[in-house]
Short mmCIF file of C-alpha atoms and ligand atoms in Angstrom, two decimals:
data_model
loop_
_atom_site.label_atom_id
_atom_site.label_comp_id
_atom_site.label_asym_id
_atom_site.label_seq_id
_atom_site.Cartn_x
_atom_site.Cartn_y
_atom_site.Cartn_z
CA MET A 481 -0.05 0.08 0.17
CA THR A 482 2.73 2.47 0.71
CA ASP A 483 4.59 2.08 -2.45
CA ILE A 484 1.26 3.11 -4.44
CA ASN A 485 1.76 6.54 -6.56
CA TRP A 486 -1.22 8.09 -5.26
CA ASN A 487 -0.12 11.46 -8.13
CA ASP A 488 -1.67 8.60 -10.43
CA TYR A 489 -5.15 8.52 -8.76
CA SER A 490 -7.93 11.44 -8.99
CA LEU A 491 -8.75 13.35 -6.00
CA GLU A 492 -11.94 11.06 -5.08
CA THR A 493 -9.58 8.18 -4.73
CA GLN A 494 -7.31 9.94 -2.87
CA ALA A 495 -9.32 11.68 -0.67
CA ILE A 496 -9.77 7.81 0.79
CA ARG A 497 -6.96 5.60 0.47
CA ALA A 498 -4.01 8.27 0.43
CA GLY A 499 -1.80 8.96 3.22
CA HIS A 500 -2.46 5.53 5.35
CA LYS A 501 0.82 3.73 6.01
CA ARG A 502 -0.80 0.32 7.59
CA THR A 503 0.84 -0.92 10.78
CA HIS A 504 2.26 -4.60 11.59
CA GLU A 505 -1.38 -4.52 12.80
CA ASP A 506 -2.84 -4.92 9.06
CA GLU A 507 -5.74 -2.30 10.62
CA HIS A 508 -7.90 -1.17 7.69
CA SER A 509 -8.69 2.15 9.07
CA ILE A 510 -6.32 4.92 10.09
CA PRO A 511 -5.23 4.49 13.42
CA ILE A 512 -5.29 7.54 16.36
CA PHE A 513 -1.39 7.73 17.46
CA ALA A 514 -2.01 9.03 20.76
CA THR A 515 1.57 9.26 21.71
CA SER A 516 3.23 12.76 22.70
CA SER A 517 6.74 11.32 21.69
CA TYR A 518 8.70 8.45 20.35
CA VAL A 519 11.35 5.90 21.44
CA PHE A 520 14.85 5.21 19.59
CA LYS A 521 16.65 2.14 19.80
CA SER A 522 20.10 3.63 20.73
CA ALA A 523 21.30 6.96 21.92
CA GLU A 524 22.98 7.08 18.32
CA GLU A 525 19.64 6.99 16.43
CA ALA A 526 17.89 9.65 19.37
CA ALA A 527 21.23 11.95 18.32
CA LEU A 528 20.72 11.22 14.70
CA ARG A 529 16.77 11.94 14.64
CA PHE A 530 17.04 15.00 16.36
CA THR A 531 20.04 16.56 13.86
CA GLY A 532 17.50 15.56 11.17
CA GLN A 533 20.45 12.98 9.66
CA LYS A 534 18.03 10.15 10.25
CA PRO A 535 14.39 10.32 9.23
CA GLY A 536 11.41 9.74 12.25
CA ASN A 537 9.57 10.84 14.94
CA ILE A 538 10.72 12.55 17.60
CA TYR A 539 7.85 14.27 19.11
CA SER A 540 4.05 15.21 18.53
CA ARG A 541 4.71 18.67 18.59
CA PHE A 542 6.93 18.31 15.39
CA THR A 543 5.41 15.15 13.50
CA ASN A 544 2.63 12.55 14.19
CA PRO A 545 1.53 9.62 11.95
CA THR A 546 -2.23 10.13 12.07
CA VAL A 547 -1.18 14.03 11.49
CA SER A 548 0.78 13.14 8.68
CA ALA A 549 -1.37 10.82 7.19
CA PHE A 550 -3.78 14.06 7.10
CA GLN A 551 -0.92 16.12 5.73
CA GLU A 552 -0.15 13.78 2.90
CA ARG A 553 -3.82 13.29 2.04
CA LEU A 554 -4.61 16.73 1.65
CA ALA A 555 -1.22 17.85 -0.28
CA LEU A 556 -2.25 15.28 -3.01
CA MET A 557 -5.60 16.52 -3.40
CA GLU A 558 -4.92 20.21 -3.49
CA LYS A 559 -1.97 19.40 -6.27
CA GLY A 560 0.60 20.89 -3.67
CA GLU A 561 3.88 19.30 -2.54
CA ARG A 562 3.79 19.40 1.10
CA CYS A 563 1.23 19.98 3.53
CA LEU A 564 1.56 21.21 7.48
CA ALA A 565 -1.20 20.39 9.61
CA PHE A 566 -2.16 23.41 12.62
CA SER A 567 -4.34 23.68 15.26
CA SER A 568 -6.83 26.04 13.60
CA GLY A 569 -6.77 27.80 10.57
CA MET A 570 -5.99 31.15 12.05
CA ALA A 571 -2.86 29.05 13.62
CA ALA A 572 -1.89 28.40 9.98
CA ILE A 573 -2.28 31.91 9.10
CA MET A 574 -0.13 32.88 11.72
CA ALA A 575 2.56 30.48 11.09
CA VAL A 576 2.89 31.68 7.43
CA GLY A 577 3.18 35.43 8.54
CA MET A 578 5.82 34.29 11.34
CA GLY A 579 7.82 32.06 9.24
CA LEU A 580 7.61 34.58 5.78
CA LEU A 581 7.70 38.09 7.31
CA LYS A 582 10.33 40.23 8.96
CA ALA A 583 10.28 43.96 10.11
CA GLY A 584 9.83 46.13 7.24
CA ASP A 585 7.99 43.87 5.25
CA HIS A 586 4.61 44.82 3.43
CA VAL A 587 1.46 42.70 2.89
CA LEU A 588 -1.10 43.26 0.70
CA CYS A 589 -4.40 41.70 1.78
CA SER A 590 -7.93 41.84 0.48
CA ARG A 591 -10.57 43.64 2.29
CA GLY A 592 -12.81 40.91 2.07
CA VAL A 593 -11.12 38.10 4.07
CA PHE A 594 -12.40 36.45 7.51
CA GLY A 595 -12.45 39.12 10.00
CA ASN A 596 -9.80 37.33 12.31
CA THR A 597 -7.29 37.32 9.34
CA VAL A 598 -8.06 41.28 8.82
CA LEU A 599 -7.19 41.75 13.07
CA MET A 600 -4.02 39.39 12.72
CA PHE A 601 -2.37 41.89 10.41
CA GLN A 602 -3.72 45.39 11.55
CA ASN A 603 -3.58 44.79 15.16
CA TYR A 604 -0.53 41.74 15.45
CA PHE A 605 1.73 41.75 12.69
CA SER A 606 1.93 45.45 12.73
CA LYS A 607 3.47 45.56 16.18
CA PHE A 608 6.61 43.97 14.98
CA GLY A 609 6.68 46.53 11.84
CA VAL A 610 5.02 44.82 9.23
CA GLU A 611 2.91 47.15 7.17
CA THR A 612 -0.58 45.56 5.51
CA ASP A 613 -2.48 47.57 3.12
CA PHE A 614 -6.16 46.51 2.19
CA VAL A 615 -7.33 45.71 -1.32
CA ASP A 616 -10.84 45.40 -2.81
CA LEU A 617 -10.38 41.66 -3.60
CA ILE A 618 -11.91 41.91 -7.32
CA ASP A 619 -9.98 45.28 -8.23
CA THR A 620 -7.22 43.63 -10.04
CA ALA A 621 -5.47 47.05 -10.91
CA ALA A 622 -5.75 48.05 -7.68
CA TRP A 623 -3.88 45.17 -6.29
CA GLU A 624 -1.18 45.97 -9.10
CA ALA A 625 -1.09 49.45 -8.13
CA ALA A 626 -0.75 49.18 -4.38
CA MET A 627 2.47 46.79 -4.75
CA LYS A 628 5.89 48.04 -3.10
CA PRO A 629 9.30 46.72 -3.55
CA ASN A 630 8.97 45.24 -0.09
CA THR A 631 5.79 43.58 -0.79
CA ARG A 632 6.23 39.62 0.66
CA PHE A 633 2.93 38.34 0.03
CA LEU A 634 -0.68 39.07 -1.42
CA PHE A 635 -3.07 37.32 0.79
CA LEU A 636 -6.66 36.62 -0.28
CA GLU A 637 -9.86 34.17 -0.03
CA THR A 638 -12.13 33.23 -3.31
CA PRO A 639 -14.77 33.21 -2.95
CA SER A 640 -14.78 35.80 -0.18
CA ASN A 641 -17.11 35.82 3.06
CA PRO A 642 -19.76 37.07 3.30
CA LEU A 643 -20.17 38.86 -0.07
CA ILE A 644 -19.11 35.64 -2.28
CA GLU A 645 -16.65 37.63 -4.33
CA ILE A 646 -14.41 35.98 -6.68
CA ALA A 647 -10.86 36.86 -7.34
CA ASP A 648 -9.04 36.10 -10.45
CA ILE A 649 -6.22 33.93 -9.22
CA THR A 650 -4.14 33.83 -12.28
CA ALA A 651 -4.21 37.71 -12.91
CA LEU A 652 -3.27 38.13 -9.30
CA ALA A 653 -0.30 35.67 -9.17
CA ASP A 654 1.15 37.05 -12.64
CA ILE A 655 1.28 40.45 -10.47
CA ALA A 656 2.55 38.80 -7.42
CA HIS A 657 5.60 37.22 -9.17
CA LYS A 658 6.01 40.37 -11.27
CA HIS A 659 7.02 41.95 -8.15
CA GLY A 660 9.13 39.22 -6.66
CA SER A 661 6.40 38.15 -4.06
CA LEU A 662 4.35 35.45 -2.93
CA LEU A 663 0.78 34.90 -3.46
CA ILE A 664 -1.36 32.92 -0.86
CA VAL A 665 -4.77 31.71 -1.28
CA ASP A 666 -7.45 30.82 1.54
CA ASN A 667 -8.98 27.86 -0.13
CA CYS A 668 -11.48 27.21 2.86
CA PHE A 669 -15.18 28.15 0.88
CA CYS A 670 -13.90 25.88 -2.13
CA THR A 671 -11.63 23.43 -0.96
CA PRO A 672 -9.74 21.23 -3.65
CA VAL A 673 -12.88 19.93 -4.67
CA LEU A 674 -13.97 23.29 -6.41
CA GLN A 675 -10.92 25.07 -6.91
CA LYS A 676 -7.29 24.43 -7.38
CA PRO A 677 -5.31 27.70 -6.64
CA PHE A 678 -1.60 25.72 -7.49
CA GLU A 679 -2.79 24.86 -11.04
CA LEU A 680 -3.83 28.90 -11.20
CA GLY A 681 -0.70 30.11 -10.23
CA ALA A 682 -0.58 30.21 -6.11
CA ASP A 683 2.39 29.76 -4.26
CA ILE A 684 0.38 28.80 -0.56
CA VAL A 685 -2.82 27.53 0.18
CA ILE A 686 -4.33 27.78 3.41
CA HIS A 687 -7.34 26.26 4.93
CA SER A 688 -9.36 26.21 7.89
CA ALA A 689 -10.16 22.35 8.18
CA THR A 690 -13.00 23.33 10.82
CA LYS A 691 -15.11 24.03 7.62
CA TYR A 692 -15.84 21.56 4.81
CA ILE A 693 -13.20 19.78 5.63
CA ASP A 694 -14.20 18.49 8.88
CA GLY A 695 -17.88 19.17 7.19
CA GLN A 696 -19.93 18.15 10.64
CA GLY A 697 -18.83 20.58 12.76
CA ARG A 698 -16.65 19.03 15.36
CA CYS A 699 -13.16 19.71 15.34
CA VAL A 700 -11.18 23.14 14.79
CA GLY A 701 -8.02 22.60 12.62
CA GLY A 702 -5.92 24.12 10.03
CA ALA A 703 -3.40 23.45 7.17
CA VAL A 704 -0.71 25.51 5.17
CA ILE A 705 -0.02 23.67 1.45
CA ALA A 706 3.56 24.69 -0.27
CA SER A 707 6.56 23.78 -2.08
CA ASP A 708 9.07 21.67 -0.25
CA GLU A 709 11.12 24.90 -0.06
CA ILE A 710 8.66 27.07 1.52
CA ILE A 711 7.53 24.51 4.09
CA GLU A 712 11.38 23.34 4.89
CA LYS A 713 12.41 27.03 5.19
CA SER A 714 9.80 29.00 6.60
CA ILE A 715 6.97 27.10 8.00
CA TYR A 716 7.90 24.05 9.29
CA PRO A 717 10.81 25.26 11.90
CA TYR A 718 8.17 27.66 13.29
CA LEU A 719 5.74 24.94 13.90
CA ARG A 720 8.23 23.16 15.84
CA THR A 721 9.05 26.39 17.57
CA GLY A 722 5.51 28.07 17.91
CA GLY A 723 3.74 24.76 18.58
CA ALA A 724 0.37 25.60 17.38
CA THR A 725 0.10 21.65 16.30
CA MET A 726 -3.11 19.88 15.11
CA SER A 727 -3.93 16.92 17.84
CA PRO A 728 -4.08 13.37 16.48
CA PHE A 729 -7.75 13.14 17.16
CA ASN A 730 -8.68 16.07 15.19
CA ALA A 731 -6.61 14.72 12.33
CA TRP A 732 -8.36 11.35 12.46
CA VAL A 733 -11.61 13.35 12.43
CA PHE A 734 -10.45 15.37 9.44
CA LEU A 735 -9.10 12.06 7.45
CA SER A 736 -12.59 10.72 7.62
CA GLY A 737 -13.83 14.04 6.65
CA LEU A 738 -11.84 14.12 3.44
CA GLU A 739 -13.11 10.50 2.43
CA THR A 740 -16.89 12.34 2.04
CA LEU A 741 -15.84 15.72 0.74
CA ALA A 742 -16.16 15.35 -3.30
CA VAL A 743 -19.83 13.94 -2.71
CA ARG A 744 -20.78 16.49 0.27
CA MET A 745 -19.19 19.57 -1.89
CA LYS A 746 -21.50 18.64 -5.02
CA ALA A 747 -24.57 18.25 -2.70
CA HIS A 748 -23.89 21.50 -0.91
CA CYS A 749 -23.31 23.61 -4.30
CA ASP A 750 -26.39 21.84 -6.01
CA SER A 751 -28.49 22.91 -2.93
CA ALA A 752 -26.77 25.94 -2.61
CA PHE A 753 -27.32 27.05 -6.31
CA GLU A 754 -31.31 26.17 -6.04
CA LEU A 755 -31.85 28.13 -3.08
CA ALA A 756 -29.84 31.05 -4.63
CA LEU A 757 -32.38 31.09 -7.66
CA TRP A 758 -35.53 30.75 -5.26
CA LEU A 759 -33.85 33.76 -3.36
CA GLU A 760 -33.72 35.68 -5.99
CA GLN A 761 -37.63 35.40 -6.39
CA GLN A 762 -38.91 36.10 -2.82
CA PRO A 763 -39.94 40.08 -1.88
CA GLY A 764 -38.00 41.80 0.43
CA ILE A 765 -34.64 40.68 -0.43
CA ALA A 766 -32.67 43.54 -2.30
CA LYS A 767 -29.75 41.16 -3.63
CA VAL A 768 -28.81 37.72 -3.68
CA HIS A 769 -25.14 37.21 -3.70
CA TYR A 770 -24.05 33.96 -5.15
CA PRO A 771 -21.48 33.37 -8.28
CA GLY A 772 -23.60 30.80 -10.03
CA LEU A 773 -26.27 33.39 -10.45
CA ALA A 774 -26.45 35.26 -14.09
CA SER A 775 -26.49 38.28 -12.10
CA HIS A 776 -23.19 37.93 -10.22
CA ALA A 777 -20.65 40.25 -11.36
CA GLN A 778 -18.01 37.77 -11.47
CA HIS A 779 -20.32 34.95 -12.80
CA GLN A 780 -18.01 34.18 -16.23
CA LEU A 781 -14.87 34.06 -14.01
CA ALA A 782 -16.09 31.68 -11.22
CA LYS A 783 -17.15 29.45 -14.21
CA ARG A 784 -13.54 29.70 -15.71
CA GLN A 785 -12.13 28.96 -12.30
CA GLN A 786 -14.01 26.79 -10.25
CA SER A 787 -15.56 23.38 -11.12
CA HIS A 788 -18.94 24.54 -9.23
CA PHE A 789 -20.34 27.64 -7.15
CA GLY A 790 -19.84 26.78 -3.79
CA GLY A 791 -22.22 25.74 -0.81
CA ILE A 792 -22.35 29.65 0.40
CA VAL A 793 -25.44 31.90 -0.07
CA SER A 794 -25.70 35.68 1.41
CA PHE A 795 -28.64 38.01 0.86
CA GLU A 796 -29.38 41.72 1.50
CA LEU A 797 -32.61 42.38 3.36
CA THR A 798 -34.63 45.65 2.24
CA GLY A 799 -35.43 45.87 5.71
CA GLY A 800 -31.86 46.32 7.20
CA LYS A 801 -30.49 44.81 10.51
CA GLU A 802 -34.50 45.01 12.31
CA HIS A 803 -35.32 42.17 9.43
CA ALA A 804 -32.43 40.34 9.10
CA TRP A 805 -32.51 39.82 12.69
CA LYS A 806 -36.12 38.96 12.57
CA LEU A 807 -35.94 36.58 9.76
CA ILE A 808 -33.06 34.94 11.71
CA ASP A 809 -35.44 34.42 14.64
CA ALA A 810 -37.95 32.99 12.82
CA THR A 811 -36.34 29.99 11.90
CA GLU A 812 -36.94 26.96 13.88
CA MET A 813 -34.56 24.31 12.16
CA LEU A 814 -31.40 26.54 11.02
CA SER A 815 -28.48 26.61 13.61
CA ILE A 816 -27.68 30.44 14.36
CA THR A 817 -24.10 29.78 14.36
CA ALA A 818 -20.77 31.82 12.75
CA ASN A 819 -19.80 28.18 11.56
CA LEU A 820 -19.90 27.01 7.98
CA GLY A 821 -19.42 23.93 5.97
CA ASP A 822 -21.83 21.76 7.83
CA VAL A 823 -24.26 19.16 7.03
CA LYS A 824 -26.54 21.34 9.20
CA THR A 825 -27.68 24.75 7.64
CA THR A 826 -26.38 27.43 9.22
CA ILE A 827 -27.44 31.07 9.28
CA THR A 828 -25.43 34.08 10.35
CA HIS A 829 -25.80 37.93 10.61
CA PRO A 830 -22.04 38.76 9.70
CA ALA A 831 -22.39 42.53 10.61
CA THR A 832 -22.78 41.84 14.44
CA THR A 833 -20.85 38.66 14.62
CA THR A 834 -18.28 37.53 12.13
CA HIS A 835 -17.46 41.27 11.12
CA GLY A 836 -18.75 42.85 14.42
CA ARG A 837 -15.47 43.53 15.52
CA LEU A 838 -14.45 45.53 12.58
CA ALA A 839 -14.51 49.64 12.95
CA PRO A 840 -17.83 50.41 11.33
CA GLU A 841 -16.18 52.27 8.34
CA VAL A 842 -13.50 49.09 7.41
CA ARG A 843 -16.81 47.11 7.52
CA ALA A 844 -18.78 49.71 5.14
CA ALA A 845 -15.53 49.62 2.89
CA ALA A 846 -15.62 46.00 2.95
CA GLY A 847 -19.44 46.41 1.43
CA ILE A 848 -21.17 44.44 4.78
CA LYS A 849 -24.15 45.64 4.91
CA ASP A 850 -26.71 45.85 8.01
CA GLY A 851 -29.15 43.98 6.39
CA LEU A 852 -26.73 40.95 5.14
CA VAL A 853 -27.73 37.53 6.15
CA ARG A 854 -25.41 34.43 5.08
CA ILE A 855 -26.38 31.16 4.77
CA SER A 856 -23.83 28.19 4.49
CA VAL A 857 -26.48 25.47 2.79
CA GLY A 858 -26.44 22.15 4.68
CA LEU A 859 -27.49 18.86 3.63
CA GLU A 860 -31.29 18.82 4.65
CA ASN A 861 -33.90 18.35 2.41
CA LEU A 862 -33.90 21.87 0.78
CA GLU A 863 -37.64 22.48 0.94
CA ASP A 864 -37.18 22.20 4.63
CA ILE A 865 -34.80 24.85 4.37
CA LYS A 866 -37.00 27.29 2.17
CA LYS A 867 -39.75 26.43 4.57
CA ASP A 868 -37.78 27.77 7.44
CA ILE A 869 -36.52 30.85 5.82
CA LEU A 870 -40.22 31.76 4.75
CA ARG A 871 -41.26 31.90 8.00
CA GLY A 872 -39.44 35.27 8.53
CA LEU A 873 -39.63 36.78 5.29
C1 PLP B 379 -13.20 30.32 9.57
C2 PLP B 379 -12.05 30.63 8.86
C3 PLP B 379 -10.73 30.87 8.81
C4 PLP B 379 -10.42 30.50 10.44
O1 PLP B 379 -10.45 29.04 10.73
P1 PLP B 379 -10.36 28.70 12.11
O2 PLP B 379 -10.26 26.93 12.13
O3 PLP B 379 -11.59 28.90 12.65
O4 PLP B 379 -9.13 28.71 13.10
C5 PLP B 379 -10.17 31.21 8.18
N1 PLP B 379 -10.31 31.58 6.89
C6 PLP B 379 -11.60 31.47 6.70
C7 PLP B 379 -12.16 31.85 5.25
C8 PLP B 379 -12.54 30.93 7.25
O5 PLP B 379 -13.47 30.77 6.97
#
């Protein structure tokens, strides 16, 4: 089993079979290696492993077989060279910053990224002399104009949260490379099933495994996928020292999440598409944000760049915050929670939750209006989901 070249297999097969190094117990399912350290056959072997002259596990802050299986599987699915798992999506983003940035560097970040990502650059990396400018995700010319000689990387999510805007990854990769910078894509909303940023020119892919990779809202985790060189030189040394390691139990949950990711993503996308079309027909809704709709500004780009349009739909109620809260409170089945990518449909008011800690002017610049509601479409019967939304419309 270990000598199969998984690169020759398709994503659906990699997701189910790759990464497992079967032990002498001949187990069929990947075990959870609940061990903090590993033993060496001799003092000499211990010394060789610590210096890296001999491969092998030393301590689970560095490597763990269950976590390694997850890393190997996700790297294959993303078509990246290497993956490192982290204790959360934010820890993965933190690791990329800590590994790659130094005082005096500049970062260009999309305005439409996850709220905590904005705060990471704005409130924390800034303390250590790293300056970040925020750019409109879909305005390619604005990215180009904001580049500086010391711009170390460009950071974005596409589709964005919660407005589901689509960035042109290839165009932004070209801008980054022309200036000697890197392009980092947070691929959380699409997963490798819908979008492969490396094939479009990205240098680093970030995941919050907490979302679709888990798929059932159980564990928090994250990942960084990049070239061998970037991982070896910049990210792995930080993981070893910084310590935001993924636990073997969480890796085991995420491994089984990956096994069903392709079928779940297809079902999420099919329902989200139908729901978006239906929402467009309902009164009291000013705008529906979904890249599968012909009314979406980057519909053609989404068709080119993604294999499907994703499971997240957002919409603006004409009645502002009051109606948004009323609609949310009138549901009886949908989960009022900020999590997404779950088999359970979730409903959120971004302006007062996920993006509530942003300054009002930052939120306004990001286009997140008070009447905006975001739905992560789950796998319940779609008619039941519509019925629940109708209660408060
Ligand atoms: C949730 C999320 C994160 C942060 O991940 P955690 O696992 O919650 O730390 C980062 N990016 C995106 C797009 C997310 O949705």
